[in-house]
Short mmCIF file of C-alpha atoms in Angstrom, two decimals:
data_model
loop_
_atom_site.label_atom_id
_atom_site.label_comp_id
_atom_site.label_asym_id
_atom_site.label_seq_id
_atom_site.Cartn_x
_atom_site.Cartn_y
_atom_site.Cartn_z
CA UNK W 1 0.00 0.00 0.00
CA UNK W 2 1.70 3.25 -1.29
CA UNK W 3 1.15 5.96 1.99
CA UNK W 4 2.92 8.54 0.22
CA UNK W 5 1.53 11.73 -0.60
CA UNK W 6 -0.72 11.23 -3.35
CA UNK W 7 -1.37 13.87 -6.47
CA UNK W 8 -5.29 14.22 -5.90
CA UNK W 9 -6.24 14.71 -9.85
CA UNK W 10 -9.53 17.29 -9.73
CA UNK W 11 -12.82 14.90 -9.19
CA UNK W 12 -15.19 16.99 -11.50
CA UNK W 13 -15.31 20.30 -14.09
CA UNK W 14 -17.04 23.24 -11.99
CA UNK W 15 -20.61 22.99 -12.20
CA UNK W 16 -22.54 25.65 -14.48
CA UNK W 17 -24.87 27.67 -12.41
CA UNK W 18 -27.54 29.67 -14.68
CA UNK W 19 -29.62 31.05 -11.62
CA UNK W 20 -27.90 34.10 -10.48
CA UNK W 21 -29.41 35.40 -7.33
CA UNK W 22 -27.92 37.19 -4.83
CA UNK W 23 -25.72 34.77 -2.69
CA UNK W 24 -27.85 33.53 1.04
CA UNK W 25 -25.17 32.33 3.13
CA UNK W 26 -27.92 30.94 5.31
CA UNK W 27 -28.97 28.60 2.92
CA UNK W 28 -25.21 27.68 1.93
CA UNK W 29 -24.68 27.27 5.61
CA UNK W 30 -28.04 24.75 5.94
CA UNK W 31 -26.88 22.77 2.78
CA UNK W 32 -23.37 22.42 4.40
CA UNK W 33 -24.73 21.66 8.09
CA UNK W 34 -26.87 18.86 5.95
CA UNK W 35 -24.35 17.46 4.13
CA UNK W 36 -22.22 17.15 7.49
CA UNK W 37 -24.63 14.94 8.68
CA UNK W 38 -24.08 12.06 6.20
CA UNK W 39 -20.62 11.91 8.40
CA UNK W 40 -18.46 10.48 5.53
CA UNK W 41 -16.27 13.36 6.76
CA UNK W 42 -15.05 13.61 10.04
CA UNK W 43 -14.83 17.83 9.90
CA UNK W 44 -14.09 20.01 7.41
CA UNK W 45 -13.88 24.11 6.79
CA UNK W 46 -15.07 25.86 4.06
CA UNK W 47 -13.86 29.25 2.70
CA UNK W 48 -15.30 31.91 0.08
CA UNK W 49 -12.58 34.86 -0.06
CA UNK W 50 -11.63 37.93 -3.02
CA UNK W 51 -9.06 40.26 -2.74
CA UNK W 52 -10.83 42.20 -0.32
CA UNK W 53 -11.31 39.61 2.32
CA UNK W 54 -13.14 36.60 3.58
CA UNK W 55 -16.77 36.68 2.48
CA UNK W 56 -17.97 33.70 3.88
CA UNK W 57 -16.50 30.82 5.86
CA UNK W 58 -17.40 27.89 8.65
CA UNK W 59 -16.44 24.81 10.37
CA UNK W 60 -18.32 21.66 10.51
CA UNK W 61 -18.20 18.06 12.35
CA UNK W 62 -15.67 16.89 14.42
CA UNK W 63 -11.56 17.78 15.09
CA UNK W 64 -11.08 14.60 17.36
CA UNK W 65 -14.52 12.41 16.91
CA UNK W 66 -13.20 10.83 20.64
CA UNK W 67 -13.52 13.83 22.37
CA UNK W 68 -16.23 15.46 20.45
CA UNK W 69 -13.55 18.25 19.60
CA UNK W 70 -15.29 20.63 16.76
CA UNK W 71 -13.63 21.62 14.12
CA UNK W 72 -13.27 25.25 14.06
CA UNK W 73 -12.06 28.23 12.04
CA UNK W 74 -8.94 28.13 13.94
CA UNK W 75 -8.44 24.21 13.92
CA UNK W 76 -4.87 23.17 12.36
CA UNK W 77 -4.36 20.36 9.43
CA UNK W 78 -1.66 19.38 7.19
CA UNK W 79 -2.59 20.29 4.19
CA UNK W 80 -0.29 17.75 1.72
CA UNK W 81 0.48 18.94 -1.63
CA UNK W 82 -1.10 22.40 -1.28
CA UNK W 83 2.39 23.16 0.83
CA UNK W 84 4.43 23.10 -2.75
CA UNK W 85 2.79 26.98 -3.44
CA UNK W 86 4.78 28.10 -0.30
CA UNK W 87 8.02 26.69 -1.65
CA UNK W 88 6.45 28.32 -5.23
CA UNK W 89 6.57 31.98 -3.51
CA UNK W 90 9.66 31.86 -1.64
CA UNK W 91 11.64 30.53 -4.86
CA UNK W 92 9.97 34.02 -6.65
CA UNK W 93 11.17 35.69 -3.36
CA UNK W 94 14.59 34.88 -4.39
CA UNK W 95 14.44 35.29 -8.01
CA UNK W 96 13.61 38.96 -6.81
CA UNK W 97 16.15 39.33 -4.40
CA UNK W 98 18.09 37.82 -7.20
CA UNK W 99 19.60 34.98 -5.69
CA UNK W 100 18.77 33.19 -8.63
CA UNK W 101 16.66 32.28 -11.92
CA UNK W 102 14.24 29.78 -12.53
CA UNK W 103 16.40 28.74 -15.78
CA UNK W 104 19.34 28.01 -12.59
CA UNK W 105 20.92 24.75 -13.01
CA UNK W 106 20.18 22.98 -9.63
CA UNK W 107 23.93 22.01 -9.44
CA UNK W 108 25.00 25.93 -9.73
CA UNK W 109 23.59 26.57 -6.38
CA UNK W 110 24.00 22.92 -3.94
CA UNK W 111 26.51 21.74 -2.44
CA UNK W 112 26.44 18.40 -3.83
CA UNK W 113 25.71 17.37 -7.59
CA UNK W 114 22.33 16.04 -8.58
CA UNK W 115 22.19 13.94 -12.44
CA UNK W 116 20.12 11.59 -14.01
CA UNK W 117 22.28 8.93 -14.24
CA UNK W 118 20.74 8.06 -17.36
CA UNK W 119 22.03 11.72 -19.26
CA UNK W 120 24.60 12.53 -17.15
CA UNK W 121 25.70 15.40 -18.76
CA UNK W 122 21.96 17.13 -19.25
CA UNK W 123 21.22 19.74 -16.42
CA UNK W 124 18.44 19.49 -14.29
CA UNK W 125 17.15 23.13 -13.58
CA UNK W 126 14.84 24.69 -10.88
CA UNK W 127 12.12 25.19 -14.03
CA UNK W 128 12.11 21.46 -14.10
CA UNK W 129 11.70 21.21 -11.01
CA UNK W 130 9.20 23.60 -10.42
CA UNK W 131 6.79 22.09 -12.99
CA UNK W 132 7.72 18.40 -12.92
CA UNK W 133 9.65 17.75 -15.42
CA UNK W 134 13.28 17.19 -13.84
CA UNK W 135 13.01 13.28 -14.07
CA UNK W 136 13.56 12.82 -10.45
CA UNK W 137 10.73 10.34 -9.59
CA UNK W 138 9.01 9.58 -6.62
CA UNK W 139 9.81 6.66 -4.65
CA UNK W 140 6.99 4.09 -3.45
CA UNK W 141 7.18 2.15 -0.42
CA UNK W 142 8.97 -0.55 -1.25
CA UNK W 143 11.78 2.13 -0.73
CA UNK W 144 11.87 2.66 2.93
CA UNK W 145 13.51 6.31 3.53
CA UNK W 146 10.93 8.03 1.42
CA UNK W 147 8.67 7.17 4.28
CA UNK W 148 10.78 8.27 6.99
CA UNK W 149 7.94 9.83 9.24
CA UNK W 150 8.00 10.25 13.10
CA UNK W 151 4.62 10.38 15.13
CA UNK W 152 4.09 13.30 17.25
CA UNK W 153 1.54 13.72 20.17
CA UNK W 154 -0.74 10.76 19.52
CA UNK W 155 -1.70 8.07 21.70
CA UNK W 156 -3.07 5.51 18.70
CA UNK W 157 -1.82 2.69 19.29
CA UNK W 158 -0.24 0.15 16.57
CA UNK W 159 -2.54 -2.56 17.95
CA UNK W 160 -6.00 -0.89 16.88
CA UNK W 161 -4.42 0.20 13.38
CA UNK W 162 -6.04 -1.12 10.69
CA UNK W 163 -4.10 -4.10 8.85
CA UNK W 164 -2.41 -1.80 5.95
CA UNK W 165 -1.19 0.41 8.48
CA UNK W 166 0.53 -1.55 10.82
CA UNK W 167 3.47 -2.40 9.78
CA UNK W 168 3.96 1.54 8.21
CA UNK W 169 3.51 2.55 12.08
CA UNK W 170 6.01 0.25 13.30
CA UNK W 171 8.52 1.28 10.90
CA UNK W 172 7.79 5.31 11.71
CA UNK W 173 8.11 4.80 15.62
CA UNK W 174 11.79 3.59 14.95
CA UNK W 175 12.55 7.12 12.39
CA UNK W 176 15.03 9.41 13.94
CA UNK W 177 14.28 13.13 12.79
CA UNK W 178 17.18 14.19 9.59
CA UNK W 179 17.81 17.84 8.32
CA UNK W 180 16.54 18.49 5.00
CA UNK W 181 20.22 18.85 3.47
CA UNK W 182 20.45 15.31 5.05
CA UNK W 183 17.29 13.99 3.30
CA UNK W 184 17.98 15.52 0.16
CA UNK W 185 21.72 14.60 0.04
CA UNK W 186 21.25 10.61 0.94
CA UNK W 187 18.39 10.42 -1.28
CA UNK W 188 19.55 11.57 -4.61
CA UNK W 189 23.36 12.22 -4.49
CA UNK W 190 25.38 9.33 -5.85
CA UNK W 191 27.17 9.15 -2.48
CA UNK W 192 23.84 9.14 -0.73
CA UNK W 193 23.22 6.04 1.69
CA UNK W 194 19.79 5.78 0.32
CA UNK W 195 20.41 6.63 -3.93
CA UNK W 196 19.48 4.75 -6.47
CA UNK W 197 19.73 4.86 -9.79
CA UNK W 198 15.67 4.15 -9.89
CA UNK W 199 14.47 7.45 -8.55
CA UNK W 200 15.78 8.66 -12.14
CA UNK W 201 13.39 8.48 -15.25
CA UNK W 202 14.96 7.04 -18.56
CA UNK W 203 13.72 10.46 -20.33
CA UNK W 204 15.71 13.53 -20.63
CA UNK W 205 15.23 16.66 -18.05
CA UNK W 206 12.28 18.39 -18.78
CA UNK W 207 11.09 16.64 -21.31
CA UNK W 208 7.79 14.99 -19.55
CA UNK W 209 5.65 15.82 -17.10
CA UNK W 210 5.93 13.62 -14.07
CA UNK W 211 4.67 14.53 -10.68
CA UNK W 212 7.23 14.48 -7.97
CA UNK W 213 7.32 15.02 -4.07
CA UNK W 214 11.03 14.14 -4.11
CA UNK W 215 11.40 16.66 -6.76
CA UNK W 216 9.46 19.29 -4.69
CA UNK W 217 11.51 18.75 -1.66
CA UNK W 218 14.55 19.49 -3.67
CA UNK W 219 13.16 22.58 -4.61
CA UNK W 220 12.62 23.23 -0.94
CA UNK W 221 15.80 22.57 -0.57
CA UNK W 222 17.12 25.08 -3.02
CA UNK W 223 15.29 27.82 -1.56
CA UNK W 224 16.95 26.58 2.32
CA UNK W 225 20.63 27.18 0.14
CA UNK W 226 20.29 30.09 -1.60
CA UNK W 227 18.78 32.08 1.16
CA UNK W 228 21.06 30.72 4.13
CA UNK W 229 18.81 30.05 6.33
CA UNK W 230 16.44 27.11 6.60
CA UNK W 231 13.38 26.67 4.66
CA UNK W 232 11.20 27.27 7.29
CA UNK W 233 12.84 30.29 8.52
CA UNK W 234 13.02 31.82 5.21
CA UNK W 235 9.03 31.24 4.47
CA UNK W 236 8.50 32.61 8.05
CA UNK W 237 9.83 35.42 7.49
CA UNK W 238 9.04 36.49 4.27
CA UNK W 239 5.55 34.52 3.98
CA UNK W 240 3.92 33.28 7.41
CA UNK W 241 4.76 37.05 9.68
CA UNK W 242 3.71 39.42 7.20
CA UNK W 243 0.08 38.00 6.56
CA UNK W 244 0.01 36.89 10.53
CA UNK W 245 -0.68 33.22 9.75
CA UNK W 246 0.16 32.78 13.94
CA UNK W 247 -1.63 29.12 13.58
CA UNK W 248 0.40 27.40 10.86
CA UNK W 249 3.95 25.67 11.04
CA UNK W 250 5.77 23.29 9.23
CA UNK W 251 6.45 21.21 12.68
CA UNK W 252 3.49 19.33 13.92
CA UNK W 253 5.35 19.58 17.52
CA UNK W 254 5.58 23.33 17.38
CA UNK W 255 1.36 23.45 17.19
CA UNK W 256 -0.55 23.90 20.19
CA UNK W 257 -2.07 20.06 20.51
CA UNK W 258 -5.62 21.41 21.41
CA UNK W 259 -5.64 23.30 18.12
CA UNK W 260 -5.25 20.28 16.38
CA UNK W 261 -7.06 17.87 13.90
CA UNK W 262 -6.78 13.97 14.22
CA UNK W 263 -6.60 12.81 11.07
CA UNK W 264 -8.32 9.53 10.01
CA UNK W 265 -8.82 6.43 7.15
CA UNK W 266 -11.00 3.77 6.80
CA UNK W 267 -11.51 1.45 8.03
CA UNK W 268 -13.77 2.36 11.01
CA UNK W 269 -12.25 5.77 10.99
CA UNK W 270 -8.48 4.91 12.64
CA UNK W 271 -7.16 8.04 14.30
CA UNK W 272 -3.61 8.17 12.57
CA UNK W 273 -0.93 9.44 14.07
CA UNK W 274 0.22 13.28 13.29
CA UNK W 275 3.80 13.46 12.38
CA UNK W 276 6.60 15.61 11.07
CA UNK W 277 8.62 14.20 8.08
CA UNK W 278 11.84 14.73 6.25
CA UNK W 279 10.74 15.65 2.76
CA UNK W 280 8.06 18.50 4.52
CA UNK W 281 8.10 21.20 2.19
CA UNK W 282 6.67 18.82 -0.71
CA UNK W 283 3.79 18.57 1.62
CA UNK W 284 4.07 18.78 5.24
CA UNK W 285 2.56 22.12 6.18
CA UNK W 286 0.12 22.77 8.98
CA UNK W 287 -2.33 25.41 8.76
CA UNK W 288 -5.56 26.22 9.84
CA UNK W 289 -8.69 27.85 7.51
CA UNK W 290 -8.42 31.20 8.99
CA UNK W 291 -4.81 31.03 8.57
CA UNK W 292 -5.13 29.57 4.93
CA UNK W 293 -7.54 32.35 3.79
CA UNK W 294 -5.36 34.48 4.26
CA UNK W 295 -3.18 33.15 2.27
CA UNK W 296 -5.29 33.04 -0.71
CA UNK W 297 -6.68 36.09 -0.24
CA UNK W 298 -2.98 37.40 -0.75
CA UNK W 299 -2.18 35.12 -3.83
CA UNK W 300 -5.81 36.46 -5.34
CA UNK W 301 -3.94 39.99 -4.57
CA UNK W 302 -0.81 39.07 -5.64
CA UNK W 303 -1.84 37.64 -9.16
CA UNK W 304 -3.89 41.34 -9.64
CA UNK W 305 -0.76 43.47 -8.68
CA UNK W 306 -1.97 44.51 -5.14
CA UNK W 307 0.25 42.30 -3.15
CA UNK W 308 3.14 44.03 -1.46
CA UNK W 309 5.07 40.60 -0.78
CA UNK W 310 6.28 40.28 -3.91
CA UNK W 311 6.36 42.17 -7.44
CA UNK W 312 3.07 41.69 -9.75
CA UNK W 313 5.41 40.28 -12.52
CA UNK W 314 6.55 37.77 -10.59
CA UNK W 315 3.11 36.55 -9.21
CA UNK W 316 1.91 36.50 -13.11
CA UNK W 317 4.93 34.30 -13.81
CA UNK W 318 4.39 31.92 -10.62
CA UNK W 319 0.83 31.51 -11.81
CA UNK W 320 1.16 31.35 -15.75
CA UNK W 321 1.21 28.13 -18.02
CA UNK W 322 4.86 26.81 -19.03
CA UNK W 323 4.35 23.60 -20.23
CA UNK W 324 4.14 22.64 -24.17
CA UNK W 325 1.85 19.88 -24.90
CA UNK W 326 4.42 17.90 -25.84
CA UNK W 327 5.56 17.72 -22.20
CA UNK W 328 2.25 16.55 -21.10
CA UNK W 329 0.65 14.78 -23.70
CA UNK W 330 1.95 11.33 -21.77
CA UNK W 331 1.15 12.19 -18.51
CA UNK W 332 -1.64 15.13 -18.26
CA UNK W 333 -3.91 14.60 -15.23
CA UNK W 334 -7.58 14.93 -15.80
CA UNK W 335 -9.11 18.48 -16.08
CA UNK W 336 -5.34 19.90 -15.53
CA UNK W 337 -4.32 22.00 -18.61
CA UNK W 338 -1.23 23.27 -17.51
CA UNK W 339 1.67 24.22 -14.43
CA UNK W 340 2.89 27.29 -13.44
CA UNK W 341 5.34 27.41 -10.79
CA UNK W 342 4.28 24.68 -8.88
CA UNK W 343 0.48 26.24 -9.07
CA UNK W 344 -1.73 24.31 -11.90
CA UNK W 345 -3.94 26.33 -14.43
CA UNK W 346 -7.13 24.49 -15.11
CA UNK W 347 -9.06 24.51 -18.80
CA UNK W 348 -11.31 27.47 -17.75
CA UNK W 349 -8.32 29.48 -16.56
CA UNK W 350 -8.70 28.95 -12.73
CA UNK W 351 -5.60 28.46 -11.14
CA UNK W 352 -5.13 25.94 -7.57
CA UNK W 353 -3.49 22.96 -5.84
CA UNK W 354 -4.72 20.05 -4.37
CA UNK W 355 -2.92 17.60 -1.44
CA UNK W 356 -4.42 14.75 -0.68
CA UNK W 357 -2.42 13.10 2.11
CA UNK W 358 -3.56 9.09 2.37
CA UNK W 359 -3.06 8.92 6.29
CA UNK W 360 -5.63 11.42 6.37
CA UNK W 361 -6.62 14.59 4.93
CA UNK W 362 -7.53 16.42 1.75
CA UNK W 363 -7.79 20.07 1.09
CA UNK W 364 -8.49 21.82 -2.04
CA UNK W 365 -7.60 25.90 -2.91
CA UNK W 366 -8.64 27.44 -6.16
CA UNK W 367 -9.40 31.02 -7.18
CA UNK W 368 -10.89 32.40 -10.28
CA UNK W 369 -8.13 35.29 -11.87
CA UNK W 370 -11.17 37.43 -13.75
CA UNK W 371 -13.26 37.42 -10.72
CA UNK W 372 -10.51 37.46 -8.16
CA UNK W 373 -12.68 35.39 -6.25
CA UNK W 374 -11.45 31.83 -4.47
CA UNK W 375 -12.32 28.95 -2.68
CA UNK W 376 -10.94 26.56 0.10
CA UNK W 377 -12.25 23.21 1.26
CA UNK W 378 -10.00 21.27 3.73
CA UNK W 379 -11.10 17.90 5.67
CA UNK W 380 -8.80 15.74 7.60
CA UNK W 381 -9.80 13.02 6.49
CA UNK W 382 -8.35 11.25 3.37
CA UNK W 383 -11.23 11.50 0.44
CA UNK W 384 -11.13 8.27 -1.31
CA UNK W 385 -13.71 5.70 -1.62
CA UNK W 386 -17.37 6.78 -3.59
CA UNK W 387 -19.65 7.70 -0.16
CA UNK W 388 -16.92 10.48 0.83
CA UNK W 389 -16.34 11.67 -2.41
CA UNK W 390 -19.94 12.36 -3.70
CA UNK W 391 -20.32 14.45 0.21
CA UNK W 392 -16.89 16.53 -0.71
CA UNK W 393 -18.46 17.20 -4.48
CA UNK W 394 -21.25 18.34 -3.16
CA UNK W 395 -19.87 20.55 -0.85
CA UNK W 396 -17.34 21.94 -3.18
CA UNK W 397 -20.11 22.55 -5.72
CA UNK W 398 -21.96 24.51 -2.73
CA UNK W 399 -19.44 26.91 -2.60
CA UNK W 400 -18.97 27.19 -6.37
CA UNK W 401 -22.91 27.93 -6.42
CA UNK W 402 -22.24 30.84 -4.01
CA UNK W 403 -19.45 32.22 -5.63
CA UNK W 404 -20.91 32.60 -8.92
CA UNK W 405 -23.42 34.05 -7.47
CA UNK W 406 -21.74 36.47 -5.89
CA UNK W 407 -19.61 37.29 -9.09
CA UNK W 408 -23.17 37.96 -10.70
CA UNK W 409 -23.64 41.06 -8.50
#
């Protein structure tokens, strides 16, 4: 069973709305109370935002289902895959402090060579990483440092785990913490104690798209070199203190426990452990809704020029197609047109990220450039199997309801 992260492709096109009333939020707030109560989900949090602000948002169901915890505004999740648009903005961070250029050859900046074995003499740039096409490859779990995760906080036991997840547990509780250099140097240096030629794709550097974590984390990695100081510092600083985001951190350990969410899979809703891992920045943020709206509301800014964090040209360039189709005829997920910097641009123009993390959550952010209006649905709970997807589509189609509604006024 592959417990990696997990590229959630989009589960359906937008809905078309004809009816354009103004938007009730009492009624979206009754549909969403009465979809919480099929309890395929164990909480989630909803978000409408534009660059103005948060229009509408709420919590529903359950944080810890043991201890009848809610799940509130203020309630922190990992958030999987959606963490790569952090690394996205603090590699534009640098380009404009001019540290260096997306068209950087990764081996110009670390200290320790990264080649595909395979065209050894073809450079692998930050551009290839930064929209999958560097031919590093993710690593499944028959490869047993990829998984190198360490519970924090959580009294599940191994015991009541279900079958699949046993043996994963055992192997976490024995994972010592590593440094991201470490992680990044064992894993795909030639001299690393866990390389292989495998995590290497038999096609030339950005040539195809191919999703990658372990490519993502390098990227992270990058940023950690070129700025000197490490990757979480740097977004800190220039990310996470400017828009206030007080109740987000990369470091499960470093989050107030009663703040929170247990995260859980099927069967019979196991509460897995919450954990820190090495490759984090590919998808290892915590973050709660309040503390993700802002966010959003920032990149909705950013992308229209309002944004002091960062110059409008670079936003446009983090968010803009640069894929050919050539690069992703092979390999295009469903309803995904094309990748910015890490951020994907979907067929009617809206740009977002997914993470779907299978140990037990699965958030989705998207905005809408003409409007400038966005949404955010995050559940810890891993959305899989048919039940909890139709209650998550439905959901998600609530809010799209509402905002087109609201960019009819």
């Amino acid at each position: 069973m592959n417990l990696r992260k997990v590229y959630l492709p989009i589960l359906f096109f937008d809905c078309v709305i004809t009816s354009f009333a103004q938007p009730n939020f009492d009624l979206l707030d009754q549909e969403l109370k009465s979809l919480n109560d099929q309890k395929y989900l164990p909480g989630f949090a909803v978000a409408i935002v534009n660059a103005d602000g948060i229009l509408y948002k709420n919590s529903y169901g359950f944080a810890n289902l043991k201890q009848q915890r809610p799940f509130t505004d203020s309630t922190s999740q990992i958030i999987a895959s959606v963490s790569k648009t952090l690394i996205a903005f603090d590699l534009m961070k640098l380009v404009e402090q001019g540290k260096l250029s997306l068209d950087t050859p990764v081996n110009d900046i670390l200290p320790f060579d990264v080649v595909n074995p395979n065209y050894p003499n073809l450079p692998i740039t930050i551009n290839h990483l930064v929209t999958h096409t560097s031919g590093i490859l993710d690593l499944n779990e028959n490869y047993d440092h990829i998984n190198k995760r360490w519970p924090s906080g959580n009294k599940s036991t191994i015991k009541d785990a279900p079958k699949d997840y046993k043996a994963l547990l055992k192997r976490w509780k024995k994972i010592k913490p590593s440094t991201l250099a470490e992680f990044c140097e064992n894993t795909l240096s030639e001299s690393g104690k866990w390389y292989t030629k495998k995590a290497f794709a038999n096609n030339p550097p950005g040539s195809k798209y191919e999703y990658s974590n372990l490519g993502a984390t390098l990227a992270g990695y990058i940023v950690e070199v070129s700025s000197g100081k490490k990757f979480e510092t740097y977004t800190e600083e220039n990310l996470l203190a400017p828009l206030q985001m007080n109740q987000s951190n990369w470091h499960v350990g470093e989050i107030d426990a009663s703040k929170l969410a247990s995260r859980y899979v099927l069967p019979q809703m196991y509460s897995m452990p919450n954990f820190d891992e090495l490759s984090f920045p590919d998808g290892g943020f915590y973050t709660s809704l309040n503390d993700l709206s802002k966010y959003l509301i920032e990149m909705i800014k950013g992308y229209s020029g309002k944004s002091d964090l960062l110059m409008p040209e670079l936003f446009k360039i983090m968010m803009t197609p640069r894929l050919t189709e050539e690069q992703l005829s092979d390999d295009k997920p469903r309803n995904m047109e094309n990748l910015g910097v890490f951020w994907h641009i979907a067929p009617n123009g809206n740009i977002w990220h997914n993470g779907g993390e299978p140990t037990g959550a699965t958030v989705y952010m998207w905005f809408d450039p003409e409007s400038a209006i966005g949404r955010i649905l995050m559940t810890n709970y891993f959305v899989a199997e048919r039940e909890s997807q139709i209650e998550f589509i439905s959901i998600w189609r609530a809010l799209e309801k509402s905002a087109r509604q609201i960019q009819s006024r």
